[in-house]
Coordinates of C-alpha atoms in Angstrom, one line a residue:
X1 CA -95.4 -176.1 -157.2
X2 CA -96.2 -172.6 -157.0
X3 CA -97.8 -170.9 -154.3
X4 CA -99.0 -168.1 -152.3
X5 CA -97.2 -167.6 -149.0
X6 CA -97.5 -165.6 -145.6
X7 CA -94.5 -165.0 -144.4
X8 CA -95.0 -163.8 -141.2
X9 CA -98.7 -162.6 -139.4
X10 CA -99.7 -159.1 -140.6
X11 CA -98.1 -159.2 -144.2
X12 CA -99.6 -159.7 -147.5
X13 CA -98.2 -163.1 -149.6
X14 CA -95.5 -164.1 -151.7
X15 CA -95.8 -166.2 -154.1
X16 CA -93.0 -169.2 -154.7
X17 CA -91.8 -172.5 -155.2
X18 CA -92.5 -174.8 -152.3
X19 CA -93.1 -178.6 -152.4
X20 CA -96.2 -180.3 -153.0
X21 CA -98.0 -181.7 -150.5
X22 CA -98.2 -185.4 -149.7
X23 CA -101.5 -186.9 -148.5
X24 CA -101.6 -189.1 -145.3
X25 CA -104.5 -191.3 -144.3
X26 CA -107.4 -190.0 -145.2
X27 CA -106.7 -187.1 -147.0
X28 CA -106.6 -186.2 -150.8
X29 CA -104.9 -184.2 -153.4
X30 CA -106.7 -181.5 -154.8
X31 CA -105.6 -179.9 -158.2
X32 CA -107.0 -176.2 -157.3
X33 CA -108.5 -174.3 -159.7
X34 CA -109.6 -171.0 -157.9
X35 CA -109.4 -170.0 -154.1
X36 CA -111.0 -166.9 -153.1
X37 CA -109.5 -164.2 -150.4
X38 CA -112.1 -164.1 -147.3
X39 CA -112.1 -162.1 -144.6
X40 CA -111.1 -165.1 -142.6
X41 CA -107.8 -165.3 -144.6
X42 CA -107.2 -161.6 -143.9
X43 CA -108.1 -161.6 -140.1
X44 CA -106.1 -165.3 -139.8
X45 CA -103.1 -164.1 -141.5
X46 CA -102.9 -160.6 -139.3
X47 CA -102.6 -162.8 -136.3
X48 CA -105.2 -161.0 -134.4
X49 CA -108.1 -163.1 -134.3
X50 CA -108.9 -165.7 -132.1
X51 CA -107.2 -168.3 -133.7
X52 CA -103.9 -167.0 -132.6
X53 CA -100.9 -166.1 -134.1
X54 CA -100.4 -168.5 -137.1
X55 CA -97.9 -170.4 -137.6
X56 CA -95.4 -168.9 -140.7
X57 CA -95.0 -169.2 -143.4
X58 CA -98.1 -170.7 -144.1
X59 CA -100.5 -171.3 -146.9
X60 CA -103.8 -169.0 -146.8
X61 CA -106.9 -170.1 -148.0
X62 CA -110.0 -171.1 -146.3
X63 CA -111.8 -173.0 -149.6
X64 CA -111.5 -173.2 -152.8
X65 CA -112.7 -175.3 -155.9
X66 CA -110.2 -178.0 -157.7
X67 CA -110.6 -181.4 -159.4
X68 CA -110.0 -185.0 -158.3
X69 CA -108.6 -187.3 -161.0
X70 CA -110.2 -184.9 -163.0
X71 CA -113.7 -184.2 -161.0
X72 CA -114.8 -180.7 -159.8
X73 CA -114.7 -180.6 -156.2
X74 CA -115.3 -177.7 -153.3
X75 CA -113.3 -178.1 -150.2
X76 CA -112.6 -176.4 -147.3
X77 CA -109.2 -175.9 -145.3
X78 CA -108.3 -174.9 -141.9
X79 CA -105.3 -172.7 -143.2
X80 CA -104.8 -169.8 -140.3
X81 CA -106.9 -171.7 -137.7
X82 CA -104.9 -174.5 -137.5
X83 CA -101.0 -175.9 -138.5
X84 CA -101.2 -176.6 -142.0
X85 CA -102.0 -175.0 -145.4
X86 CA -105.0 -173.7 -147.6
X87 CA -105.9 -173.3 -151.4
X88 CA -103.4 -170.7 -152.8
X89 CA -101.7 -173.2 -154.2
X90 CA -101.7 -175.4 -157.6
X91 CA -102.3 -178.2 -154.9
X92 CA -104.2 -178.5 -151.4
X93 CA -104.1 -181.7 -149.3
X94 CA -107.1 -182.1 -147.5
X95 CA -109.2 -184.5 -145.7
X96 CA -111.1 -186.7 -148.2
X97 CA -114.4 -186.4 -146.2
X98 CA -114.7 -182.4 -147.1
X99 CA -115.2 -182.9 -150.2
X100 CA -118.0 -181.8 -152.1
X101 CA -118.6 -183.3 -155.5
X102 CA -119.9 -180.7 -158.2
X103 CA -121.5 -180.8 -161.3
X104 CA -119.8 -181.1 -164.2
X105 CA -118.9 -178.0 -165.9
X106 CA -119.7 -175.7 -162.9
X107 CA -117.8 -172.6 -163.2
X108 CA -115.2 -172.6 -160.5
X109 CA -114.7 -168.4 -160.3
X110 CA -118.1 -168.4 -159.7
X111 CA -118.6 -170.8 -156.8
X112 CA -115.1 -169.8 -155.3
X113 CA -116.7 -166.1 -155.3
X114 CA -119.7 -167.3 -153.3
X115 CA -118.0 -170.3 -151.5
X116 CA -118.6 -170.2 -147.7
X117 CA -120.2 -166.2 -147.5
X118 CA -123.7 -167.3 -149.4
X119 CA -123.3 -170.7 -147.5
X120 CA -123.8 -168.6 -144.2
X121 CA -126.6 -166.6 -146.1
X122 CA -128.6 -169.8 -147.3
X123 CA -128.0 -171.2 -144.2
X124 CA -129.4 -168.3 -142.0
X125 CA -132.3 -167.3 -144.4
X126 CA -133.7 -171.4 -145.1
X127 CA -132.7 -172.6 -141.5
X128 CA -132.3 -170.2 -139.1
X129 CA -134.8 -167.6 -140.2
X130 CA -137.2 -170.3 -141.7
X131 CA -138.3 -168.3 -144.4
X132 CA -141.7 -168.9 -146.1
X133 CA -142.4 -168.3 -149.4
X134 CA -144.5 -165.5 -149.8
X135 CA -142.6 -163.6 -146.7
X136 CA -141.2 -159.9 -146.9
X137 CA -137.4 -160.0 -146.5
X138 CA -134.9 -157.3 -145.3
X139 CA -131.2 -157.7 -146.2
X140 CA -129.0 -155.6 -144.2
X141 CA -125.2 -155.0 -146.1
X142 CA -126.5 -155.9 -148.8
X143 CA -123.9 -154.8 -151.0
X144 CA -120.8 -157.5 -149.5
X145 CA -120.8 -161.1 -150.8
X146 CA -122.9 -162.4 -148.1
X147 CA -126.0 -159.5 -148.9
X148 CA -125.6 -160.2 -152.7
X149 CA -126.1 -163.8 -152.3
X150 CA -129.0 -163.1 -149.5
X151 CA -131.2 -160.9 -151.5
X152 CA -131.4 -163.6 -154.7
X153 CA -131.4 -166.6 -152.2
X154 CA -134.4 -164.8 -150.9
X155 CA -136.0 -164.7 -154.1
X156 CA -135.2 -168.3 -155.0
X157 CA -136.5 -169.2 -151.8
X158 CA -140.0 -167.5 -152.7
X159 CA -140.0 -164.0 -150.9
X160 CA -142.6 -161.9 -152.5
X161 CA -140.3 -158.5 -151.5
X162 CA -136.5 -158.3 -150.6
X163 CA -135.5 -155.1 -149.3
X164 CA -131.3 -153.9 -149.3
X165 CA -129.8 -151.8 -147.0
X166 CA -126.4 -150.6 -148.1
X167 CA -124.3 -147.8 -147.4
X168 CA -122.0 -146.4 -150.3
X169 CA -123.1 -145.7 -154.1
X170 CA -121.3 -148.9 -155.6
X171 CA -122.6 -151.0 -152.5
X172 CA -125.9 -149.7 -153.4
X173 CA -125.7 -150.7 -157.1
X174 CA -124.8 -154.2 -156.2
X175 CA -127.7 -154.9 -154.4
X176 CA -129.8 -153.5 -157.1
X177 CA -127.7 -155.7 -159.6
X178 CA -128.7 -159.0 -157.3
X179 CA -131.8 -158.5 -157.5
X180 CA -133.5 -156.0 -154.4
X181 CA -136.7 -154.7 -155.3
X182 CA -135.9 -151.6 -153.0
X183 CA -132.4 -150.0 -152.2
X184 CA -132.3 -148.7 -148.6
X185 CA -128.8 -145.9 -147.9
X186 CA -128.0 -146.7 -144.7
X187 CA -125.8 -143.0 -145.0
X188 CA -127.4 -141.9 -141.2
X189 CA -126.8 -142.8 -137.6
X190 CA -130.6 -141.8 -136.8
X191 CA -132.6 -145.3 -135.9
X192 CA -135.9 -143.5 -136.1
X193 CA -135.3 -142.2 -139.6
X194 CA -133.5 -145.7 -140.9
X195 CA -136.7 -147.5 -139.6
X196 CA -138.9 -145.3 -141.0
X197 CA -136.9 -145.7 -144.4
X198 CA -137.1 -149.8 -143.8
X199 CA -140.7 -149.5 -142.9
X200 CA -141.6 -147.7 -146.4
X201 CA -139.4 -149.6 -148.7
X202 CA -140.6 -153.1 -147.0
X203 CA -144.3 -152.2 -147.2
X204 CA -145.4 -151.7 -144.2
X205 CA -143.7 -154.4 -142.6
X206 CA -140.9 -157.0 -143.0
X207 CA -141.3 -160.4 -142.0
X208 CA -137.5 -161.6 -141.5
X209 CA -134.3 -159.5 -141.3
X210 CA -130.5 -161.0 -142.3
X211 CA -128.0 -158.9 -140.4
X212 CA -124.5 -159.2 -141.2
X213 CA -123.9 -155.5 -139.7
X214 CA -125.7 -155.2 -135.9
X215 CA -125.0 -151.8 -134.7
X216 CA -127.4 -148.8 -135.6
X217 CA -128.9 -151.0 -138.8
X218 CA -129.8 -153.7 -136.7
X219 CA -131.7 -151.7 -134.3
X220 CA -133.6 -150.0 -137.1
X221 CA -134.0 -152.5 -139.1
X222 CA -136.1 -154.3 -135.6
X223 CA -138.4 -151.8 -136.0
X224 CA -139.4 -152.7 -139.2
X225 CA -140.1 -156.4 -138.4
X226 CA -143.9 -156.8 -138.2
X227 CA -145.5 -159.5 -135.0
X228 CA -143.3 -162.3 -134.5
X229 CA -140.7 -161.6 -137.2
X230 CA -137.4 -163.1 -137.2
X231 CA -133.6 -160.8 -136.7
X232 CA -130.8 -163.7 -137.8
X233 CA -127.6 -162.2 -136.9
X234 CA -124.9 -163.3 -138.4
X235 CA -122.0 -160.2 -137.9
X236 CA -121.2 -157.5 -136.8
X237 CA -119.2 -155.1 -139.0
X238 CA -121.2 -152.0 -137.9
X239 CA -120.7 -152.8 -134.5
X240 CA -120.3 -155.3 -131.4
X241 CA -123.6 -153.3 -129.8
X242 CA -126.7 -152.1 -130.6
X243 CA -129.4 -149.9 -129.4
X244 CA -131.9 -152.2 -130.2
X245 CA -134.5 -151.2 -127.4
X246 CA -136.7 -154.3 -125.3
X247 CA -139.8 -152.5 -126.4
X248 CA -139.4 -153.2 -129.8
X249 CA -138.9 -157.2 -128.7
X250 CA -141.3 -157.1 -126.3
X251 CA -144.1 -155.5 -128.5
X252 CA -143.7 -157.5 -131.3
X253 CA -143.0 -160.5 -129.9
X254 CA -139.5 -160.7 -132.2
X255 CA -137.0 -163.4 -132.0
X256 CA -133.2 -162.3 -132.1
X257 CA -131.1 -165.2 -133.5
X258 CA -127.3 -165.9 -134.0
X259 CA -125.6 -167.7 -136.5
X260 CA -122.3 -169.2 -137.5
X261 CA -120.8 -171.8 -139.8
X262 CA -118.9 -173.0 -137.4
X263 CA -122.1 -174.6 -135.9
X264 CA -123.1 -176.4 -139.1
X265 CA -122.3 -179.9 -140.0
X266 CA -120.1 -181.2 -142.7
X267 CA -123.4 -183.1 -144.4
X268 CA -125.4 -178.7 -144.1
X269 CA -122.4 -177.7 -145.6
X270 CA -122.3 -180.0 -148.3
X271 CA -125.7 -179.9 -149.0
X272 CA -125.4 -175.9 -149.2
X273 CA -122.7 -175.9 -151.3
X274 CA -124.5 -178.4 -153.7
X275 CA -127.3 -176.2 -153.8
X276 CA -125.4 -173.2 -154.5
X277 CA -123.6 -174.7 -157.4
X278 CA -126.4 -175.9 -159.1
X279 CA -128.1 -172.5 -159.0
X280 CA -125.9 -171.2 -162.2
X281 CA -127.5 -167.6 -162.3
X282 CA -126.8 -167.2 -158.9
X283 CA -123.6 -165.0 -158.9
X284 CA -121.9 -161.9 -156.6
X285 CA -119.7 -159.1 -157.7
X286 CA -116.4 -160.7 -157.7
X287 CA -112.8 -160.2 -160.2
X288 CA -110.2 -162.6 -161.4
X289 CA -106.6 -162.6 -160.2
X290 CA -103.5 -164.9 -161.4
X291 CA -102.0 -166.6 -158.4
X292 CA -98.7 -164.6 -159.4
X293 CA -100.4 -161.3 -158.5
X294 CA -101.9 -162.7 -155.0
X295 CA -100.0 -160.1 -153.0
X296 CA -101.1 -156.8 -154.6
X297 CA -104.3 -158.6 -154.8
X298 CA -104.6 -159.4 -151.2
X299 CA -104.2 -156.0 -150.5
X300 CA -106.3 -154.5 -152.9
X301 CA -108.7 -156.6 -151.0
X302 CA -108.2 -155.9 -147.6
X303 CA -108.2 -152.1 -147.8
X304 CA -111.6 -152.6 -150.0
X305 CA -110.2 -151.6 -152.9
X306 CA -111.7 -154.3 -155.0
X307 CA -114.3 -154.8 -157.3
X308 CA -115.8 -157.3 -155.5
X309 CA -114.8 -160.2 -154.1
X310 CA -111.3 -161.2 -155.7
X311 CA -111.0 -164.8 -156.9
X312 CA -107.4 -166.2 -157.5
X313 CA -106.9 -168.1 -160.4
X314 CA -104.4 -171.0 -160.2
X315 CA -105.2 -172.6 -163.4
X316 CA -107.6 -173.2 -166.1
X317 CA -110.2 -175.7 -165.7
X318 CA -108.7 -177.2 -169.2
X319 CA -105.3 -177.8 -167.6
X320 CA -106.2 -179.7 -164.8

């Protein structure tokens, strides 16, 4: 079978022949149809995260969507955490219980696109941040996969106002195309002048704030939080700290809270991933790539050089 492989931590894949997998107890064979390329796959496959130096050559691939004897299925792999391999390849083997069954005719470029970044954004807005319907919502990076997906989960949740805060032109123009009934620029370091821009554009006040960036947006973004709204943080591209000053907690009685996937259970994720793919005008930015092209494509990707989030193609729904 053809596949995308790392061959050592740090470089981009090749793609070859290698030998299909073979299931063991409890496992299955998936027939992959598209896998997306994460930022988990690129900080696994560097060898700098956490995880550890992966074992090579490997398999990348964190999800992806494939069939089952001919049924649409999402699934999830530990490919870069753990020994094994992911879902750049025309076949994954993975544990039968991660499965999640879709609807028939569900587009799989679509749900790959969104796959485990709007699962951490529906997750944090319905669960974590317990939004209400009726609530102001601020969306911080609102131009990445995770914002996109935020600011129209908002809305389909029932937020009356969904505020973006984005940073470049094109980042800014994808949160207007997902939905944001104001654009913030976060182009300025100055937390007084952000908050005062959040402030406006929300209102007067926001009443929950989904913060993939901490840092300087984080901190301004506080400010903007009316009496007992809700910060979920959930990373931290703009930085590990932030001058987010105890007054602005203290007077307002705010709550700060973190979240991860890695704390959900299989049955959330399911049901997330359910939800997502039944929600068929729900979409982010994202391009098409044939598996044969995964290396340029990986690295198109990593030095954010894509237009959007790029989604591997390893076959045609009609050939599996």
């Amino acid at each position: 079978m053809r596949a995308a492989l790392i061959p050592e931590p740090g470089r981009p894949p090749v793609v070859a022949d290698r030998e299909p997998p073979e299931a063991g107890a409890g496992q299955v064979l998936v027939d992959v149809l598209a896998a997306p390329i994460t930022p988990l796959d690129l900080l696994c496959a560097s060898g700098t995260s956490y995880f550890g130096v992966p074992h090579t050559p490997y398999v990348p691939g964190v999800q992806g969507v494939g069939t089952v004897d001919g049924r649409p299925v999402w699934f999830p792999t530990s490919a870069g955490m753990a020994p094994g391999d992911g879902s750049m390849a025309a076949v994954a083997c993975v544990p039968e219980a991660d499965l999640v069954p879709l609807p028939a005719g569900v587009d799989p470029v679509r749900l790959a696109a969104l796959g485990l970044s709007a699962v951490a954004a529906h997750r944090a807005l319905t669960g974590t941040g317990g939004l209400a319907e009726g609530e102001t919502v601020l969306v911080l990076g609102a131009g990445g996969v995770v914002g996109q997906a935020a600011v129209q989960l908002a809305r389909l949740a029932g937020a009356a106002r969904v505020v973006a805060g984005a940073r470049s032109a094109a980042a800014q123009e994808r949160a207007r195309a997902a939905g944001a009934d104001a654009v913030v620029a976060l182009d300025t370091d100055d937390v007084a002048e952000l908050a005062d821009r959040f402030t406006k554009a929300a209102g007067g006040r926001a009443d929950l704030v989904l913060d993939p960036l901490y840092g300087v947006p984080a901190a301004a973004a506080a400010r903007a939080l009316g009496t007992g709204g809700r910060l979920v943080h959930l990373g931290s591209s703009a930085g590990e700290t932030s001058p987010l000053d105890s007054s602005t907690l203290r007077s307002r009685s705010l709550r700060v809270l973190g979240y991860t996937n890695n704390a959900l259970t299989r049955e959330e994720r399911a049901e997330s991933v359910a939800y997502l793919a039944g929600q068929e005008q729900l979409t982010v930015a994202h391009e098409t790539v044939p598996l044969a092209d995964a290396g340029p494509a990986w690295e198109r990707q990593a030095a954010g050089a894509a237009e959007g989030r790029v989604v591997l193609v390893v076959r045609h729904p009609s050939a599996s």
